[in-house]
Short mmCIF file of C-alpha atoms and ligand atoms in Angstrom, two decimals:
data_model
loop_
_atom_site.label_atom_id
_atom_site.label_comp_id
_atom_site.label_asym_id
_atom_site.label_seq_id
_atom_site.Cartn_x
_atom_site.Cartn_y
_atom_site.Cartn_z
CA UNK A 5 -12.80 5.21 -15.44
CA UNK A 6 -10.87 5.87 -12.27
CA UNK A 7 -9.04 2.26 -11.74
CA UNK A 8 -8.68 0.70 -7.90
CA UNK A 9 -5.61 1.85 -5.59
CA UNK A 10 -2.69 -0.44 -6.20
CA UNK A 11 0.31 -0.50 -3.55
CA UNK A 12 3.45 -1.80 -5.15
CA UNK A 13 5.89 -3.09 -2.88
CA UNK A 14 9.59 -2.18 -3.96
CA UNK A 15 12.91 -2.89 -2.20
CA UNK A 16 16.62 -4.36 -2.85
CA UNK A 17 16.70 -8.06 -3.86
CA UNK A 18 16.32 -10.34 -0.68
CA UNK A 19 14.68 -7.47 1.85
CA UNK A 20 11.53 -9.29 1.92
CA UNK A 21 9.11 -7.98 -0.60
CA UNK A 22 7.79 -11.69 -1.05
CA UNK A 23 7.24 -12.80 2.14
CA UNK A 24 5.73 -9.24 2.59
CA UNK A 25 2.83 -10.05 0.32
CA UNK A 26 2.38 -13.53 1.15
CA UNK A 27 1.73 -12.34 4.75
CA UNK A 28 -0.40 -10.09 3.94
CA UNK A 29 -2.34 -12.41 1.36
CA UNK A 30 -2.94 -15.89 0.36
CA UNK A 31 -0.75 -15.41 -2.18
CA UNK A 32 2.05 -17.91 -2.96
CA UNK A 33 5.19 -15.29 -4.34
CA UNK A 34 8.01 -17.30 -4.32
CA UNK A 35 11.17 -16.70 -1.31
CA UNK A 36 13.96 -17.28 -1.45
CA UNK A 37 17.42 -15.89 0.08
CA UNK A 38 18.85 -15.65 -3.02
CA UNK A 39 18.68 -12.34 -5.09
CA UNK A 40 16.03 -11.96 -7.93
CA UNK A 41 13.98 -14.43 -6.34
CA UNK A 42 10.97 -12.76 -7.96
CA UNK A 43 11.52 -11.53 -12.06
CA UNK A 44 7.94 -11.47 -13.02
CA UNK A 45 5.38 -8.98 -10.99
CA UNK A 46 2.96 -10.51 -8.61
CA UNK A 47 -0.35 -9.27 -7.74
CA UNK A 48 -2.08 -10.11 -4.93
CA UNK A 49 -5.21 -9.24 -2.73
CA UNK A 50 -4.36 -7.81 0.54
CA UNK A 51 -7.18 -6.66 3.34
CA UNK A 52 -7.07 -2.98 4.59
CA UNK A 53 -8.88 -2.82 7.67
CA UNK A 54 -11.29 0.12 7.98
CA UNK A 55 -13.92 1.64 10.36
CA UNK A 56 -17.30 0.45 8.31
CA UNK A 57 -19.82 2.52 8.15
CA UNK A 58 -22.23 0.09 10.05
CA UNK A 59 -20.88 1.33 13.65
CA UNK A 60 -21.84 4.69 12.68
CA UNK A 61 -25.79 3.78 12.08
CA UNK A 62 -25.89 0.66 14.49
CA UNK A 63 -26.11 -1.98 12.10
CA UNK A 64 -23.60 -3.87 12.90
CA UNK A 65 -25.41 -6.84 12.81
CA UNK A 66 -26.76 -6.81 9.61
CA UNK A 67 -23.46 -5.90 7.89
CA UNK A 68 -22.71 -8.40 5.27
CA UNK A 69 -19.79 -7.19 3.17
CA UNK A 70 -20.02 -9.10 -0.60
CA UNK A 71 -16.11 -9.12 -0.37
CA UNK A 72 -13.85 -9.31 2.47
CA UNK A 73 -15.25 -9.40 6.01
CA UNK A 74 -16.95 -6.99 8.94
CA UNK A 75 -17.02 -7.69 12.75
CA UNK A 76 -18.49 -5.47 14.34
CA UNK A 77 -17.33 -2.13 12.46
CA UNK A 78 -14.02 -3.35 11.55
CA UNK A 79 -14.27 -3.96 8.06
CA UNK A 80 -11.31 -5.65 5.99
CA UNK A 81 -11.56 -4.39 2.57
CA UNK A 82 -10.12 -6.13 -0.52
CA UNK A 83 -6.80 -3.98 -1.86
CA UNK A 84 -4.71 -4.97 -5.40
CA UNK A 85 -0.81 -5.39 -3.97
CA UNK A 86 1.97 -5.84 -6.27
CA UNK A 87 5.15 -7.67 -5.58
CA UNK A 88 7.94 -6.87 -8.24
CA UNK A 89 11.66 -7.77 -8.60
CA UNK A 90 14.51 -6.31 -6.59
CA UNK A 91 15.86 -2.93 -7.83
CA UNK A 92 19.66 -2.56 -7.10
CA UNK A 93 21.80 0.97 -7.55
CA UNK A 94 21.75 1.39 -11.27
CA UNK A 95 18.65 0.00 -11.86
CA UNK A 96 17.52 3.21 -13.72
CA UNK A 97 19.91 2.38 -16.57
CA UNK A 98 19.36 -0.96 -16.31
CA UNK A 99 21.32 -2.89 -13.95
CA UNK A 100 19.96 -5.76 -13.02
CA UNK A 101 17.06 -5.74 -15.63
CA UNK A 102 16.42 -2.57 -13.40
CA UNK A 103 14.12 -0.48 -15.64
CA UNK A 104 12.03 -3.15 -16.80
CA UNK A 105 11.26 -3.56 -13.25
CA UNK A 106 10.95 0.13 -12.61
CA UNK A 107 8.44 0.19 -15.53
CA UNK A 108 6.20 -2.35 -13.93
CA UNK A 109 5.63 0.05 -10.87
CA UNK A 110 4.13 2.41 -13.18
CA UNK A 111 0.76 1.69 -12.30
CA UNK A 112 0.89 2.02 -8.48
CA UNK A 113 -0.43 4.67 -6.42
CA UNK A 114 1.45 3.93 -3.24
CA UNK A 115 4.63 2.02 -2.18
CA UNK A 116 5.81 0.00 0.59
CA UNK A 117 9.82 -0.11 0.37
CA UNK A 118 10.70 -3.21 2.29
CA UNK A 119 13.71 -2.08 3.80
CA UNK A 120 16.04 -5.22 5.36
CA UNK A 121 17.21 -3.66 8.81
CA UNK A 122 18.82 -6.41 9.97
CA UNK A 123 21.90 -5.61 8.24
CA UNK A 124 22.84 -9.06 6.70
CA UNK A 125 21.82 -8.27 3.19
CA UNK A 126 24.17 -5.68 0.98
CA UNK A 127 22.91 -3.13 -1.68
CA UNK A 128 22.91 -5.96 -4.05
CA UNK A 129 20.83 -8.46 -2.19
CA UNK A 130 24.02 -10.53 -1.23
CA UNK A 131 24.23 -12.19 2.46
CA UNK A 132 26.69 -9.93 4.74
CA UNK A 133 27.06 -9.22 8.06
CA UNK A 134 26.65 -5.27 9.55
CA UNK A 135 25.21 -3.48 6.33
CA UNK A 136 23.82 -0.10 7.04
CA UNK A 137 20.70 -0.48 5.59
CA UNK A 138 19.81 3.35 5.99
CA UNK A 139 21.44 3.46 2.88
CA UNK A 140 19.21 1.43 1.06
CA UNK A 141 15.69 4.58 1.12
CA UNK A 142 18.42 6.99 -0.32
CA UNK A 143 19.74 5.26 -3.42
CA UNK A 144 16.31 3.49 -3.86
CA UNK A 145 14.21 7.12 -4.26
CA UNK A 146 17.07 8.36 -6.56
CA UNK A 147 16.69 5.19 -8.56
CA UNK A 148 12.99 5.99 -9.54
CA UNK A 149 13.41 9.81 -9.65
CA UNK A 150 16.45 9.28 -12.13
CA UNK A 151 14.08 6.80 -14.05
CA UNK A 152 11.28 9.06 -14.69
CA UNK A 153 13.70 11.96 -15.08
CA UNK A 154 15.56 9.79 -17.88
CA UNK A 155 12.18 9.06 -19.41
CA UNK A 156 11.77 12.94 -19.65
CA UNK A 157 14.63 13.62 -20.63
CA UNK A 158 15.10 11.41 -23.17
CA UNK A 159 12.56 13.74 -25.20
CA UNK A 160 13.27 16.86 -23.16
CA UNK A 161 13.82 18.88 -26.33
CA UNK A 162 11.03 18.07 -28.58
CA UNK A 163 8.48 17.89 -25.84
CA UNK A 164 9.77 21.92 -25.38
CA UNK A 165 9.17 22.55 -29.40
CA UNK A 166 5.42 21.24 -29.31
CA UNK A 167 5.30 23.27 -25.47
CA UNK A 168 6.36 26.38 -27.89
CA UNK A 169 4.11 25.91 -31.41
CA UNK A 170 1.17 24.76 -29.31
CA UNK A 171 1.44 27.41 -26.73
CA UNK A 172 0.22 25.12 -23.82
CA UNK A 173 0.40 25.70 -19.93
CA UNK A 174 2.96 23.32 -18.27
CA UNK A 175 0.56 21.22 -16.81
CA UNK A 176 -0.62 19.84 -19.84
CA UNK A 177 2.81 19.87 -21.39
CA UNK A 178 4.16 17.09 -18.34
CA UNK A 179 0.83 15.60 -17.96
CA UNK A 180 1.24 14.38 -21.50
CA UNK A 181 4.06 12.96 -20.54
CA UNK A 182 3.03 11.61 -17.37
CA UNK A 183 0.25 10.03 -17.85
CA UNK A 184 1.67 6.88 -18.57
CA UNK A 185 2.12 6.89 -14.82
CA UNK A 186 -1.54 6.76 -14.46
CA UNK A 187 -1.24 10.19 -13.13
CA UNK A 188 -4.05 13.15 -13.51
CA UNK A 189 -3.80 16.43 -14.55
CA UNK A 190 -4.43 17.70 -10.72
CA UNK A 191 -1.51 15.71 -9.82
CA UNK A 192 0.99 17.57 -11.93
CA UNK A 193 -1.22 20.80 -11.26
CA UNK A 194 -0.46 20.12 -7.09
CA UNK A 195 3.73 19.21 -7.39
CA UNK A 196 3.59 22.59 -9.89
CA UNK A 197 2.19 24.44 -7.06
CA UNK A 198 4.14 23.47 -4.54
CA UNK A 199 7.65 24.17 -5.45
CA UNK A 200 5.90 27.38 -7.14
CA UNK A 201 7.87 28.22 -10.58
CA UNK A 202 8.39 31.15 -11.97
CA UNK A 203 10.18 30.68 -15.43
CA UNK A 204 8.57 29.07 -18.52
CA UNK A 205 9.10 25.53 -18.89
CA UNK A 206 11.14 25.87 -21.90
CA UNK A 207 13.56 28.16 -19.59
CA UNK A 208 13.69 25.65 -17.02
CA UNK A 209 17.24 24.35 -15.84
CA UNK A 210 18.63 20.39 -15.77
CA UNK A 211 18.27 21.35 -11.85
CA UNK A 212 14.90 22.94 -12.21
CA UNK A 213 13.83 19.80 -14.62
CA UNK A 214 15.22 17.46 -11.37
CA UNK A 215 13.00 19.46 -8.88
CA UNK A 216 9.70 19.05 -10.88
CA UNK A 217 10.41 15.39 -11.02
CA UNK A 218 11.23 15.22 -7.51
CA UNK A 219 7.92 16.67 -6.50
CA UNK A 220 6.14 14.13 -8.99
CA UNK A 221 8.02 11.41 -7.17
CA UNK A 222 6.29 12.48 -3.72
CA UNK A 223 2.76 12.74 -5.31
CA UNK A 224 2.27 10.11 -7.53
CA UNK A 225 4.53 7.60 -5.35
CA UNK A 226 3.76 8.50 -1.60
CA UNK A 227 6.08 5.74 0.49
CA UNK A 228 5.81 4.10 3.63
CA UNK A 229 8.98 2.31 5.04
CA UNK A 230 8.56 -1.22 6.22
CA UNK A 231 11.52 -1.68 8.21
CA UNK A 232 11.50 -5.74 8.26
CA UNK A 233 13.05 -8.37 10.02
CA UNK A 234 12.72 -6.47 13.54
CA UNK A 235 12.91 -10.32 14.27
CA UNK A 236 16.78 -10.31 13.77
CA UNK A 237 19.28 -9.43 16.92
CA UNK A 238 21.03 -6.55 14.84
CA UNK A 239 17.69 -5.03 13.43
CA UNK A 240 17.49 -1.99 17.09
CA UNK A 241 20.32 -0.02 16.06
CA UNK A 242 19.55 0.23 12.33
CA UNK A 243 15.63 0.64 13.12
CA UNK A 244 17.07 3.63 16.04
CA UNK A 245 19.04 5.11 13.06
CA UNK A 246 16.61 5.18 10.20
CA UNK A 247 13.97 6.35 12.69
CA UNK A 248 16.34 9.80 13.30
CA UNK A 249 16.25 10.13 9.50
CA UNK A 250 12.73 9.31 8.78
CA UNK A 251 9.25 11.45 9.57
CA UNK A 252 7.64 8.58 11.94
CA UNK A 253 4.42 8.36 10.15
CA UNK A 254 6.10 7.24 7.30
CA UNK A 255 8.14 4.08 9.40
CA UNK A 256 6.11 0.65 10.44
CA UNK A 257 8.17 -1.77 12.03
CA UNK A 258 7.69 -5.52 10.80
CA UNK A 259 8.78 -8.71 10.86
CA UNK A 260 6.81 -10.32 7.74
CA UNK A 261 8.34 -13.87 7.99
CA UNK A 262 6.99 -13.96 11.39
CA UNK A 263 2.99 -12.76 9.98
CA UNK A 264 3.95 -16.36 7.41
CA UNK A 265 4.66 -18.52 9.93
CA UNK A 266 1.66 -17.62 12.78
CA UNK A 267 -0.81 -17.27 9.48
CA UNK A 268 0.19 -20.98 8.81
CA UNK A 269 0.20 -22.05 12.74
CA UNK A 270 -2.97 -21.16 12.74
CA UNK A 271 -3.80 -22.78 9.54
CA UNK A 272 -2.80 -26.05 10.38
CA UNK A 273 -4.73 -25.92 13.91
CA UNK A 274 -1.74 -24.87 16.42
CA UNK A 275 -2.61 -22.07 17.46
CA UNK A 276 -5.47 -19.42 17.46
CA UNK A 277 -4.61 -16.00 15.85
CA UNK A 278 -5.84 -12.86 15.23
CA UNK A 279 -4.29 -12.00 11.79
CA UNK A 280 -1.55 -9.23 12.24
CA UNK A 281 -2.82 -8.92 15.94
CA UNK A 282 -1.06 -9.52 19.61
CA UNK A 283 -3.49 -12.41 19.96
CA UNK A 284 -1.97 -15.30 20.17
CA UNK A 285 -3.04 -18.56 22.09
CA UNK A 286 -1.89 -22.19 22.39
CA UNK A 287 -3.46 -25.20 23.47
CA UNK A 288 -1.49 -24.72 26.77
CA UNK A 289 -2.71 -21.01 27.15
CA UNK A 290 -6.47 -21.91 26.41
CA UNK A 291 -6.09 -24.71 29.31
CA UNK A 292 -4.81 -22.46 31.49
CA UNK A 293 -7.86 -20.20 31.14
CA UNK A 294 -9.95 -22.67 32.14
CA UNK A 295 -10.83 -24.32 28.55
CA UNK A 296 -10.19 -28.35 29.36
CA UNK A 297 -10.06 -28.91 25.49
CA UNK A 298 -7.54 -26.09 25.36
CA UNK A 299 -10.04 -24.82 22.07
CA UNK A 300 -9.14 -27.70 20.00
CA UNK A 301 -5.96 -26.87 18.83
CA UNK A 302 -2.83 -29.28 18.36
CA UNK A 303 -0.50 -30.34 20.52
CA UNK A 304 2.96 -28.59 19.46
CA UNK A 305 5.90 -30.62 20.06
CA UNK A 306 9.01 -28.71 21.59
CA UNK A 307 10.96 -27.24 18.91
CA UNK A 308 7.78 -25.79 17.73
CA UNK A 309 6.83 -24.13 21.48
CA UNK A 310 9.87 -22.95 21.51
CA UNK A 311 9.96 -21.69 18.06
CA UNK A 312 6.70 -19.51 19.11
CA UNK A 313 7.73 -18.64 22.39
CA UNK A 314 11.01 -17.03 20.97
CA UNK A 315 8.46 -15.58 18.65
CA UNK A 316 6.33 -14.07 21.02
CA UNK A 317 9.84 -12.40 23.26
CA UNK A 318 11.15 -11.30 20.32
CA UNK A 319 8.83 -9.76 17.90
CA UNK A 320 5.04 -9.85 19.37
CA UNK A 321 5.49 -8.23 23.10
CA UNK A 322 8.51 -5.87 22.37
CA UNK A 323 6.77 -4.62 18.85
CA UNK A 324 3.29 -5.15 19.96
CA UNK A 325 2.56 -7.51 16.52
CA UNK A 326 4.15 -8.28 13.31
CA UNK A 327 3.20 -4.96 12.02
CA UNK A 328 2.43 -6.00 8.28
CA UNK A 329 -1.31 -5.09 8.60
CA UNK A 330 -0.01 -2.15 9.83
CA UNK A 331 1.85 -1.58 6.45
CA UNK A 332 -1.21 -1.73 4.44
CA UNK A 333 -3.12 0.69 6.72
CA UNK A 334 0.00 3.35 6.76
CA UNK A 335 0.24 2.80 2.86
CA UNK A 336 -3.67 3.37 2.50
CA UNK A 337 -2.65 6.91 5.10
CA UNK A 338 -0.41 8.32 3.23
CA UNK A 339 -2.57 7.74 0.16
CA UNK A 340 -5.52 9.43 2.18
CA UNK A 341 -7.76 6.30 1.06
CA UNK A 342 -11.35 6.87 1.36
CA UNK A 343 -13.92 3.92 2.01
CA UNK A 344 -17.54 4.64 0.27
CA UNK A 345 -20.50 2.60 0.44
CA UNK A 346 -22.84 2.71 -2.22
CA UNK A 347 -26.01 1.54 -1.34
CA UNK A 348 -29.10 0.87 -2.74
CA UNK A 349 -31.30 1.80 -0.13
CA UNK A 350 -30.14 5.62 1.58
CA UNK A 351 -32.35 4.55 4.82
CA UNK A 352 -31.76 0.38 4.95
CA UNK A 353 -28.69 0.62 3.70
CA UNK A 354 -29.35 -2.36 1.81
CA UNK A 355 -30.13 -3.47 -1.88
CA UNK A 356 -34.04 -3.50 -0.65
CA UNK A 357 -36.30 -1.50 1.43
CA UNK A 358 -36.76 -4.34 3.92
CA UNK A 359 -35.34 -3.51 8.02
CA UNK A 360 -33.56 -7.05 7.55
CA UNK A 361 -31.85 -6.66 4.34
CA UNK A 362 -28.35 -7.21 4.39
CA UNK A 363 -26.43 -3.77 5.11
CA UNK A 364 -23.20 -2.11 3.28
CA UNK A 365 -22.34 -4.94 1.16
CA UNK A 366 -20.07 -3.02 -0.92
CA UNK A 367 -17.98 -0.71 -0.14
CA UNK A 368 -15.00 1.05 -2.65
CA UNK A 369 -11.72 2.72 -1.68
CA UNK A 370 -11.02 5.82 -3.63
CA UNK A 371 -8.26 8.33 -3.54
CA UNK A 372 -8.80 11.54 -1.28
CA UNK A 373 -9.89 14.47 -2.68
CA UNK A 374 -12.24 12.31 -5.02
CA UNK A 375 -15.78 14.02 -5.46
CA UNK A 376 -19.27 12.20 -5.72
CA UNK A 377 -19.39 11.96 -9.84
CA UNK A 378 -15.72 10.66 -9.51
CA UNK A 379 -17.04 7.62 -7.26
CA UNK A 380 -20.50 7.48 -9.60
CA UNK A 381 -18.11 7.18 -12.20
CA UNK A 382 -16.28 4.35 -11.38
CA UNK A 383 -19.18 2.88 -9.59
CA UNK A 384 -21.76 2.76 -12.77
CA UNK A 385 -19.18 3.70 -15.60
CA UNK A 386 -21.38 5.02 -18.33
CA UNK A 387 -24.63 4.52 -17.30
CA UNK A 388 -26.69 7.76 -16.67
CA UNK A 389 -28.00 8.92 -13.45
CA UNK A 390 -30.34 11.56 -12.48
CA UNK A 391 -29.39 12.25 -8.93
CA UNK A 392 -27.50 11.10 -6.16
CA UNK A 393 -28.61 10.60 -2.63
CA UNK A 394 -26.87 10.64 0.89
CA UNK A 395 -27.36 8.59 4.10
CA UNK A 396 -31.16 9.09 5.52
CA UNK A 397 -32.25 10.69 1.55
CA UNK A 398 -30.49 14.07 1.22
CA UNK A 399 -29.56 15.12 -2.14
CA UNK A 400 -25.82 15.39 -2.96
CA UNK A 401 -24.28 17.18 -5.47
CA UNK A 402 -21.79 15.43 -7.89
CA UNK A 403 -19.25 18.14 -7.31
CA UNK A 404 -18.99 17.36 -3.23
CA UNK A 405 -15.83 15.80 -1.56
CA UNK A 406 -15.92 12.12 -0.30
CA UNK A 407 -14.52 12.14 3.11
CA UNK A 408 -14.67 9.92 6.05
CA UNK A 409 -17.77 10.25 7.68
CA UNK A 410 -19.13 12.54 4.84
CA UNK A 411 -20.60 11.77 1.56
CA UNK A 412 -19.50 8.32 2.18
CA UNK A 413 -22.46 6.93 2.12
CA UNK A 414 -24.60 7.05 -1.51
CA UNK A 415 -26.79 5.70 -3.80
CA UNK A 416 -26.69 6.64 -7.50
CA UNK A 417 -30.32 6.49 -9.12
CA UNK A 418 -30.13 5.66 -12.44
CA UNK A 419 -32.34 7.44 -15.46
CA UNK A 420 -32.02 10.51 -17.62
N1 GTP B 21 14.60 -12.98 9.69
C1 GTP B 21 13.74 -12.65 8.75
N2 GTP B 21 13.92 -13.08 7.47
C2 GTP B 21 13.01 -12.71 6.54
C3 GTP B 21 11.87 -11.91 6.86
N3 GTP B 21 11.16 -11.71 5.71
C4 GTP B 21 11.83 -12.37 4.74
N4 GTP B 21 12.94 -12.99 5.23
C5 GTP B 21 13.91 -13.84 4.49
O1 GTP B 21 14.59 -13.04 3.52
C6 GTP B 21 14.86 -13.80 2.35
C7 GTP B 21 14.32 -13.06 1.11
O2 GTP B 21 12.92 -13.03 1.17
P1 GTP B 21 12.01 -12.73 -0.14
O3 GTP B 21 10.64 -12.49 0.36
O4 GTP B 21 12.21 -13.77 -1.17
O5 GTP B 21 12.68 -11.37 -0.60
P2 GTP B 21 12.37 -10.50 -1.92
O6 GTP B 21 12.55 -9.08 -1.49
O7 GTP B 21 11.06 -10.86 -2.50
O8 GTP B 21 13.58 -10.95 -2.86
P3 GTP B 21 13.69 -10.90 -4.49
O9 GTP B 21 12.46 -11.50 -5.07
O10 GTP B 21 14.91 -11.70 -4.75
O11 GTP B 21 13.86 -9.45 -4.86
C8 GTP B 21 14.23 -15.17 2.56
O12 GTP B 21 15.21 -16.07 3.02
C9 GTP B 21 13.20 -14.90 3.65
O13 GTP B 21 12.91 -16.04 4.43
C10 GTP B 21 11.69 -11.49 8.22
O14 GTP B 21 10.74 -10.83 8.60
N5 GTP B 21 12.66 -11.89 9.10
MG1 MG B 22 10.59 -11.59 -4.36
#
């Protein structure tokens, strides 16, 4: 059964990975500025926000999600994160415990590499002052192509014997060995394609070995850059130089420390804030607007106003937010996530036939290019099912496409 998209979030020792998921979750992973904070993974649930499917058929008001929340149409969706230890240069042959680590991000289908632009962190995780940290998405990528390249290599020549004797087609041949990356024939078939070889595997070069495992790299581990700490007075120029080197859809700009401290503001009654939003108000703002109360909220005593003022100049009007949700929603991009609803009901769009059920209350992110008996699949596992409807009753064939917008929308009748 197709498992549920997992984003692991990789980086150096110290660039944030922690306080990345804790911002992004009510998880607890433990900070510190000290390298190797974190040794064991952490997994976490995150929120992607989505467009739900109740905008689309105006039922906004009866959308009730089971998990995770919906005002009207945007939907925040429960996603598995994973928060492992810091990977320095040489962590493919094991420096700092480095290929245990590597092997824990087997399972994930996308990463965020928390990359520490404010230069006061080196490649080891130690405090320093002017680092480069464009650097740091170099050595990082060659760490985990030279990991899986050592893992194939370290059987190159039998795995070429059994490609021989068993006469088998190269995609079978690396699938077998790369499935323990959770990856899928079609995976392997697509990075094949694309660099489009023409010798026989057991003809193919060190070099040409290097390439295939470069293109399994970019499909299996798609990355988004989370260029954190924007909060720091040296973070511009490194952000202006990485964003010369990067392709821009792949760079969100972040300050996750920031996301920890407003989540908790607003925790303890402070302030009022819209998660990983430019909403922000105080007691003082809400006041001003006319609210004599001033909503409620706390009186903040001045080191605190001026700790969220400085906030606000430095991180929320210049970068528009924090940018961690932003992370998530880049990550879930790049991955081409798809959001499906199965329903019970293809004209309610509830569990019951009823015009006041509650609508959508599930919904499941799969990976793009998914079809209908993929999603059935995970869906309803084993159980048999006769046919599969669409929005409003149409028939839809198990072989169709999810997409956004189409065959998003089903309900799996069960029976022979
Ligand atoms: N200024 C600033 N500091 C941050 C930010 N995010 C994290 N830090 C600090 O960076 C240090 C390391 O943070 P962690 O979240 O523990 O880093 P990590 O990547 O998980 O580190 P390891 O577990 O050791 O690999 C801590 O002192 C954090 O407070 C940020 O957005 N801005
Ligand atoms: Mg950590």
């Amino acid at each position: 059964m197709p498992r549920d998209p997992l984003i692991g979030l990789v980086g150096k020792p110290s660039s944030g990975k922690s306080t990345t998921l804790n911002s992004l979750t009510d998880a607890s992973s433990k900070v510190g500025n000290f390298p190797f904070t974190t040794i064991d993974p952490q997994r976490a649930i995150g929120y992607l926000q989505i467009d739900c499917a109740c905008k689309r058929y105006g039922v906004s008001d009866r959308c009730k999600p089971n998990y995770g929340s919906c005002h009207d149409g945007k939907r925040s969706v429960p996603i598995e994160l994973l928060d492992v230890a810091g990977l320095v240069p040489g962590a493919h042959q094991g420096k700092g415990l480095g290929n245990k680590f590597l092997d824990d991000l087997r399972h994930a289908d996308a990463l965020i590499h928390v990359v520490d632009v404010s230069g006061t962190t080196d490649a080891e995780g130690k405090a320093t002052r002017g680092y480069d940290p464009s650097v740091d998405i170099e050595w990082l990528r060659s760490e985990i192509v030279r990991w899986v390249q050592g893992n194939l290599m370290e059987r190159w020549g039998s795995i070429k014997r059994r490609h021989i004797a068993t006469k088998a087609n190269p995609v079978d041949t690396l699938q077998s060995q790369f499935s323990g990356y959770g990856s899928t024939s079609a995976t392997v078939a697509r990075c094949l394609d694309r660099i489009g070889l023409k010798q026989p595997l057991e003809e193919w070069s060190d070099e040409t070995v290097e390439q295939v495992v470069n293109a399994f790299v970019d499909e299996k581990f798609p990355t988004v850059f989370a260029l954190n700490k924007i909060d720091h007075p040296d973070a511009d120029k490194n952000i202006s130089k990485i964003a010369k080197m990067q392709d821009p859809k792949s760079i969100v700009l972040c300050s996750a420390i920031s996301e920890v401290f407003l989540r908790r503001l607003a925790k303890q009654g402070y302030i009022r804030y819209v998660e990983g939003s430019e909403f922000l108000d105080t007691r003082e703002d809400l006041i001003d607007e006319g609210d004599p109360d001033g909503g409620g909220l706390k009186e903040m005593d001045e080191k605190l106003k001026t700790r969220v003022e400085n906030l606000k100049d430095m991180v929320l009007y210049r970068f528009g937010s924090t940018g961690v949700v932003q992370c998530l929603s880049r990550a879930a991009e790049v991955l081409g996530l798809v959001p499906v609803f199965p329903v019970r009901n293809v004209h309610t769009f509830g569990a019951a036939a009823g015009s006041s059920a509650a609508a959508f209350r599930d919904c499941v992110l799969v990976k793009k290019n998914s079809t209908v008996g993929d999603v059935a699949r995970k869906i309803m596992g084993d159980v048999p099912i006769s046919y599969i409807e669409g929005a409003g009753g149409t028939r839809v064939a198990e072989e169709e496409i999810v997409e956004v917008g189409k065959h998003d929308v089903l309900s799996f009748k069960v029976g022979r």
